[in-house]
């Protein structure tokens, strides 16, 4: 038979919410460890900060909520001055030649692939920073059209037509085991 003391001890030890009988672990506060960002995340953050600084430097400064596709197009054109890709102009003697024989005075521009990747990162950063997908200035048709025009102009200037890469088929389905597949043997006569 259980005494009332045993009953109380068992109740407090099993499933009781009484904190006076439970040992309390000492809370150790560690200094926050810096989160190591992936290369993509770090680049996305740098691009986002660069775009934000570009908007602040406009006269008058443009607050992010009032940013539209025209600001994005201006930003992309602004970046051309830092480009490293030689884009031959229509009148250049090397226009349309894949490997020009010598130097020319044609301008350096941002490569289409770099701009395309930049827009992808900024599009993601916009939404991660509270922007609504339907108001994303990086996702508009004007931006896609601009990128297509840059791609086409650069491919013509180099004489190398742009070819869209074919997507690789996903071979996620397991290959059948030889034991499971029916085998047909030829009969010899």
PDB file of C-alpha atoms in Angstrom:
ATOM      1  CA  UNK A   1       0.000   0.000   0.000  1.00  0.00           C
ATOM      2  CA  UNK A   2       1.233   3.451  -0.865  1.00  0.00           C
ATOM      3  CA  UNK A   3       1.402   6.119   1.747  1.00  0.00           C
ATOM      4  CA  UNK A   4       0.458   9.664   0.984  1.00  0.00           C
ATOM      5  CA  UNK A   5       4.139  10.669   1.180  1.00  0.00           C
ATOM      6  CA  UNK A   6       5.080   8.134  -1.483  1.00  0.00           C
ATOM      7  CA  UNK A   7       2.221   9.294  -3.652  1.00  0.00           C
ATOM      8  CA  UNK A   8       3.305  12.935  -3.418  1.00  0.00           C
ATOM      9  CA  UNK A   9       6.933  12.089  -4.156  1.00  0.00           C
ATOM     10  CA  UNK A  10       5.957  10.102  -7.191  1.00  0.00           C
ATOM     11  CA  UNK A  11       3.648  12.867  -8.435  1.00  0.00           C
ATOM     12  CA  UNK A  12       6.284  15.536  -8.102  1.00  0.00           C
ATOM     13  CA  UNK A  13       8.958  13.411  -9.723  1.00  0.00           C
ATOM     14  CA  UNK A  14       6.818  12.187 -12.590  1.00  0.00           C
ATOM     15  CA  UNK A  15       5.308  14.774 -14.846  1.00  0.00           C
ATOM     16  CA  UNK A  16       5.076  17.535 -12.285  1.00  0.00           C
ATOM     17  CA  UNK A  17       5.562  21.092 -13.375  1.00  0.00           C
ATOM     18  CA  UNK A  18       7.110  22.088 -10.106  1.00  0.00           C
ATOM     19  CA  UNK A  19      10.408  23.703 -10.953  1.00  0.00           C
ATOM     20  CA  UNK A  20      11.679  23.684  -7.381  1.00  0.00           C
ATOM     21  CA  UNK A  21      12.502  19.977  -7.548  1.00  0.00           C
ATOM     22  CA  UNK A  22      14.121  19.922 -11.012  1.00  0.00           C
ATOM     23  CA  UNK A  23      17.738  20.786 -11.554  1.00  0.00           C
ATOM     24  CA  UNK A  24      18.181  23.905 -13.654  1.00  0.00           C
ATOM     25  CA  UNK A  25      20.910  23.881 -16.293  1.00  0.00           C
ATOM     26  CA  UNK A  26      23.131  26.921 -16.218  1.00  0.00           C
ATOM     27  CA  UNK A  27      22.615  29.019 -19.340  1.00  0.00           C
ATOM     28  CA  UNK A  28      25.892  29.754 -21.034  1.00  0.00           C
ATOM     29  CA  UNK A  29      25.738  32.717 -23.363  1.00  0.00           C
ATOM     30  CA  UNK A  30      28.167  32.374 -26.226  1.00  0.00           C
ATOM     31  CA  UNK A  31      29.122  35.315 -28.413  1.00  0.00           C
ATOM     32  CA  UNK A  32      27.273  35.146 -31.736  1.00  0.00           C
ATOM     33  CA  UNK A  33      29.292  33.391 -34.396  1.00  0.00           C
ATOM     34  CA  UNK A  34      29.400  35.141 -37.770  1.00  0.00           C
ATOM     35  CA  UNK A  35      27.372  33.185 -40.273  1.00  0.00           C
ATOM     36  CA  UNK A  36      29.474  32.054 -43.201  1.00  0.00           C
ATOM     37  CA  UNK A  37      27.548  33.034 -46.321  1.00  0.00           C
ATOM     38  CA  UNK A  38      27.787  31.023 -49.495  1.00  0.00           C
ATOM     39  CA  UNK A  39      29.499  32.685 -52.426  1.00  0.00           C
ATOM     40  CA  UNK A  40      26.113  33.308 -54.034  1.00  0.00           C
ATOM     41  CA  UNK A  41      24.602  34.818 -50.875  1.00  0.00           C
ATOM     42  CA  UNK A  42      27.628  37.070 -50.334  1.00  0.00           C
ATOM     43  CA  UNK A  43      27.494  38.275 -53.938  1.00  0.00           C
ATOM     44  CA  UNK A  44      23.738  38.838 -53.686  1.00  0.00           C
ATOM     45  CA  UNK A  45      24.256  40.972 -50.569  1.00  0.00           C
ATOM     46  CA  UNK A  46      27.011  43.013 -52.265  1.00  0.00           C
ATOM     47  CA  UNK A  47      24.857  43.535 -55.360  1.00  0.00           C
ATOM     48  CA  UNK A  48      21.891  44.602 -53.242  1.00  0.00           C
ATOM     49  CA  UNK A  49      24.020  47.086 -51.295  1.00  0.00           C
ATOM     50  CA  UNK A  50      25.532  48.443 -54.525  1.00  0.00           C
ATOM     51  CA  UNK A  51      22.092  48.967 -56.038  1.00  0.00           C
ATOM     52  CA  UNK A  52      20.866  50.642 -52.841  1.00  0.00           C
ATOM     53  CA  UNK A  53      23.878  52.972 -52.900  1.00  0.00           C
ATOM     54  CA  UNK A  54      23.211  53.747 -56.559  1.00  0.00           C
ATOM     55  CA  UNK A  55      19.647  54.806 -55.689  1.00  0.00           C
ATOM     56  CA  UNK A  56      20.888  56.973 -52.791  1.00  0.00           C
ATOM     57  CA  UNK A  57      23.364  58.727 -55.092  1.00  0.00           C
ATOM     58  CA  UNK A  58      20.666  59.752 -57.570  1.00  0.00           C
ATOM     59  CA  UNK A  59      19.619  63.398 -57.593  1.00  0.00           C
ATOM     60  CA  UNK A  60      17.156  63.431 -55.908  1.00  0.00           C
ATOM     61  CA  UNK A  61      17.755  60.155 -54.033  1.00  0.00           C
ATOM     62  CA  UNK A  62      15.286  57.411 -54.903  1.00  0.00           C
ATOM     63  CA  UNK A  63      13.729  55.505 -51.980  1.00  0.00           C
ATOM     64  CA  UNK A  64      13.596  51.775 -52.664  1.00  0.00           C
ATOM     65  CA  UNK A  65       9.767  51.555 -52.593  1.00  0.00           C
ATOM     66  CA  UNK A  66       9.642  54.111 -55.444  1.00  0.00           C
ATOM     67  CA  UNK A  67      12.203  52.278 -57.565  1.00  0.00           C
ATOM     68  CA  UNK A  68      10.923  51.062 -60.924  1.00  0.00           C
ATOM     69  CA  UNK A  69      12.266  49.324 -64.021  1.00  0.00           C
ATOM     70  CA  UNK A  70      13.658  52.619 -65.399  1.00  0.00           C
ATOM     71  CA  UNK A  71      15.968  52.893 -62.394  1.00  0.00           C
ATOM     72  CA  UNK A  72      17.083  49.310 -62.972  1.00  0.00           C
ATOM     73  CA  UNK A  73      17.792  49.984 -66.669  1.00  0.00           C
ATOM     74  CA  UNK A  74      19.765  53.119 -65.742  1.00  0.00           C
ATOM     75  CA  UNK A  75      21.742  51.063 -63.217  1.00  0.00           C
ATOM     76  CA  UNK A  76      22.597  48.437 -65.849  1.00  0.00           C
ATOM     77  CA  UNK A  77      23.761  51.138 -68.272  1.00  0.00           C
ATOM     78  CA  UNK A  78      25.788  52.761 -65.475  1.00  0.00           C
ATOM     79  CA  UNK A  79      27.556  49.446 -64.857  1.00  0.00           C
ATOM     80  CA  UNK A  80      28.748  49.307 -68.472  1.00  0.00           C
ATOM     81  CA  UNK A  81      31.545  51.755 -67.646  1.00  0.00           C
ATOM     82  CA  UNK A  82      33.079  49.053 -65.418  1.00  0.00           C
ATOM     83  CA  UNK A  83      32.759  46.289 -68.019  1.00  0.00           C
ATOM     84  CA  UNK A  84      35.615  44.211 -69.376  1.00  0.00           C
ATOM     85  CA  UNK A  85      33.993  42.789 -72.501  1.00  0.00           C
ATOM     86  CA  UNK A  86      34.952  44.427 -75.806  1.00  0.00           C
ATOM     87  CA  UNK A  87      31.814  44.964 -77.876  1.00  0.00           C
ATOM     88  CA  UNK A  88      32.610  46.020 -81.426  1.00  0.00           C
ATOM     89  CA  UNK A  89      30.453  48.736 -82.922  1.00  0.00           C
ATOM     90  CA  UNK A  90      28.704  48.359 -86.292  1.00  0.00           C
ATOM     91  CA  UNK A  91      31.349  50.417 -88.164  1.00  0.00           C
ATOM     92  CA  UNK A  92      34.368  48.690 -86.587  1.00  0.00           C
ATOM     93  CA  UNK A  93      36.525  46.618 -88.934  1.00  0.00           C
ATOM     94  CA  UNK A  94      36.404  43.787 -86.392  1.00  0.00           C
ATOM     95  CA  UNK A  95      32.617  43.776 -86.061  1.00  0.00           C
ATOM     96  CA  UNK A  96      31.347  40.232 -86.416  1.00  0.00           C
ATOM     97  CA  UNK A  97      34.779  38.620 -86.169  1.00  0.00           C
ATOM     98  CA  UNK A  98      35.070  36.030 -83.427  1.00  0.00           C
ATOM     99  CA  UNK A  99      38.794  36.666 -82.920  1.00  0.00           C
ATOM    100  CA  UNK A 100      39.886  40.158 -84.004  1.00  0.00           C
ATOM    101  CA  UNK A 101      43.459  40.524 -85.269  1.00  0.00           C
ATOM    102  CA  UNK A 102      44.261  43.694 -83.359  1.00  0.00           C
ATOM    103  CA  UNK A 103      43.113  46.388 -80.952  1.00  0.00           C
ATOM    104  CA  UNK A 104      40.344  48.862 -81.655  1.00  0.00           C
ATOM    105  CA  UNK A 105      38.655  51.779 -79.920  1.00  0.00           C
ATOM    106  CA  UNK A 106      35.335  50.041 -79.352  1.00  0.00           C
ATOM    107  CA  UNK A 107      33.950  50.354 -75.817  1.00  0.00           C
ATOM    108  CA  UNK A 108      34.153  47.845 -73.022  1.00  0.00           C
ATOM    109  CA  UNK A 109      30.810  46.712 -71.670  1.00  0.00           C
ATOM    110  CA  UNK A 110      29.386  44.379 -69.081  1.00  0.00           C
ATOM    111  CA  UNK A 111      29.020  40.909 -70.527  1.00  0.00           C
ATOM    112  CA  UNK A 112      25.456  39.721 -71.063  1.00  0.00           C
ATOM    113  CA  UNK A 113      25.959  36.706 -68.806  1.00  0.00           C
ATOM    114  CA  UNK A 114      27.125  38.918 -65.958  1.00  0.00           C
ATOM    115  CA  UNK A 115      24.105  41.197 -66.319  1.00  0.00           C
ATOM    116  CA  UNK A 116      21.739  38.252 -66.499  1.00  0.00           C
ATOM    117  CA  UNK A 117      23.182  36.738 -63.303  1.00  0.00           C
ATOM    118  CA  UNK A 118      23.122  40.150 -61.588  1.00  0.00           C
ATOM    119  CA  UNK A 119      19.434  40.634 -62.366  1.00  0.00           C
ATOM    120  CA  UNK A 120      18.683  37.158 -61.015  1.00  0.00           C
ATOM    121  CA  UNK A 121      20.428  37.941 -57.723  1.00  0.00           C
ATOM    122  CA  UNK A 122      18.794  41.375 -57.406  1.00  0.00           C
ATOM    123  CA  UNK A 123      15.390  39.907 -58.191  1.00  0.00           C
ATOM    124  CA  UNK A 124      15.803  37.407 -55.349  1.00  0.00           C
ATOM    125  CA  UNK A 125      17.243  40.034 -52.971  1.00  0.00           C
ATOM    126  CA  UNK A 126      14.317  42.383 -53.618  1.00  0.00           C
ATOM    127  CA  UNK A 127      11.805  39.789 -52.444  1.00  0.00           C
ATOM    128  CA  UNK A 128      14.001  38.652 -49.531  1.00  0.00           C
ATOM    129  CA  UNK A 129      14.101  42.260 -48.325  1.00  0.00           C
ATOM    130  CA  UNK A 130      10.330  42.593 -48.159  1.00  0.00           C
ATOM    131  CA  UNK A 131       9.437  43.464 -51.731  1.00  0.00           C
ATOM    132  CA  UNK A 132       6.342  41.957 -53.275  1.00  0.00           C
ATOM    133  CA  UNK A 133       6.864  39.683 -56.286  1.00  0.00           C
ATOM    134  CA  UNK A 134       4.233  41.550 -58.316  1.00  0.00           C
ATOM    135  CA  UNK A 135       6.048  44.876 -57.813  1.00  0.00           C
ATOM    136  CA  UNK A 136       9.578  43.550 -58.373  1.00  0.00           C
ATOM    137  CA  UNK A 137      11.305  46.043 -60.725  1.00  0.00           C
ATOM    138  CA  UNK A 138      13.909  43.412 -61.663  1.00  0.00           C
ATOM    139  CA  UNK A 139      11.301  40.976 -62.954  1.00  0.00           C
ATOM    140  CA  UNK A 140       9.569  43.157 -65.520  1.00  0.00           C
ATOM    141  CA  UNK A 141       9.317  42.553 -69.238  1.00  0.00           C
ATOM    142  CA  UNK A 142      11.361  45.712 -69.951  1.00  0.00           C
ATOM    143  CA  UNK A 143      14.322  44.152 -68.122  1.00  0.00           C
ATOM    144  CA  UNK A 144      13.992  40.866 -70.025  1.00  0.00           C
ATOM    145  CA  UNK A 145      13.800  42.779 -73.311  1.00  0.00           C
ATOM    146  CA  UNK A 146      16.893  44.834 -72.429  1.00  0.00           C
ATOM    147  CA  UNK A 147      18.859  41.692 -71.564  1.00  0.00           C
ATOM    148  CA  UNK A 148      17.777  40.029 -74.820  1.00  0.00           C
ATOM    149  CA  UNK A 149      18.904  43.084 -76.804  1.00  0.00           C
ATOM    150  CA  UNK A 150      22.281  43.110 -75.026  1.00  0.00           C
ATOM    151  CA  UNK A 151      22.726  39.381 -75.673  1.00  0.00           C
ATOM    152  CA  UNK A 152      21.860  39.705 -79.361  1.00  0.00           C
ATOM    153  CA  UNK A 153      24.039  42.793 -79.879  1.00  0.00           C
ATOM    154  CA  UNK A 154      27.020  41.168 -78.190  1.00  0.00           C
ATOM    155  CA  UNK A 155      26.681  37.926 -80.114  1.00  0.00           C
ATOM    156  CA  UNK A 156      26.473  39.816 -83.449  1.00  0.00           C
ATOM    157  CA  UNK A 157      29.443  42.012 -82.539  1.00  0.00           C
ATOM    158  CA  UNK A 158      31.530  38.919 -81.849  1.00  0.00           C
ATOM    159  CA  UNK A 159      30.260  37.034 -84.871  1.00  0.00           C
ATOM    160  CA  UNK A 160      29.230  34.166 -82.642  1.00  0.00           C
ATOM    161  CA  UNK A 161      25.500  33.477 -82.712  1.00  0.00           C
ATOM    162  CA  UNK A 162      23.941  32.826 -79.339  1.00  0.00           C
ATOM    163  CA  UNK A 163      22.746  29.272 -78.947  1.00  0.00           C
ATOM    164  CA  UNK A 164      20.515  28.396 -76.075  1.00  0.00           C
ATOM    165  CA  UNK A 165      21.929  25.529 -74.060  1.00  0.00           C
ATOM    166  CA  UNK A 166      19.775  22.444 -73.978  1.00  0.00           C
ATOM    167  CA  UNK A 167      18.728  21.327 -70.542  1.00  0.00           C
ATOM    168  CA  UNK A 168      20.125  18.008 -69.516  1.00  0.00           C
ATOM    169  CA  UNK A 169      17.545  15.325 -68.936  1.00  0.00           C
ATOM    170  CA  UNK A 170      17.215  14.291 -65.336  1.00  0.00           C
ATOM    171  CA  UNK A 171      18.223  10.664 -65.039  1.00  0.00           C
ATOM    172  CA  UNK A 172      16.730  10.283 -61.588  1.00  0.00           C
ATOM    173  CA  UNK A 173      14.919   7.080 -62.455  1.00  0.00           C
ATOM    174  CA  UNK A 174      16.896   4.041 -61.388  1.00  0.00           C
ATOM    175  CA  UNK A 175      18.171   1.812 -64.122  1.00  0.00           C
ATOM    176  CA  UNK A 176      16.496  -1.577 -64.175  1.00  0.00           C
ATOM    177  CA  UNK A 177      18.504  -4.373 -62.679  1.00  0.00           C
ATOM    178  CA  UNK A 178      19.527  -7.069 -65.132  1.00  0.00           C
ATOM    179  CA  UNK A 179      17.851  -9.635 -62.895  1.00  0.00           C
ATOM    180  CA  UNK A 180      14.502  -7.875 -63.202  1.00  0.00           C
ATOM    181  CA  UNK A 181      14.471  -7.301 -66.932  1.00  0.00           C
ATOM    182  CA  UNK A 182      13.288 -10.114 -69.116  1.00  0.00           C
ATOM    183  CA  UNK A 183      16.011 -11.606 -71.204  1.00  0.00           C
ATOM    184  CA  UNK A 184      15.415 -13.264 -74.490  1.00  0.00           C
ATOM    185  CA  UNK A 185      17.927 -15.738 -75.710  1.00  0.00           C
ATOM    186  CA  UNK A 186      18.217 -16.860 -79.245  1.00  0.00           C
ATOM    187  CA  UNK A 187      17.811 -20.514 -79.735  1.00  0.00           C
ATOM    188  CA  UNK A 188      20.486 -22.223 -81.708  1.00  0.00           C
ATOM    189  CA  UNK A 189      19.430 -24.862 -84.172  1.00  0.00           C
TER     190      UNK A 189
END
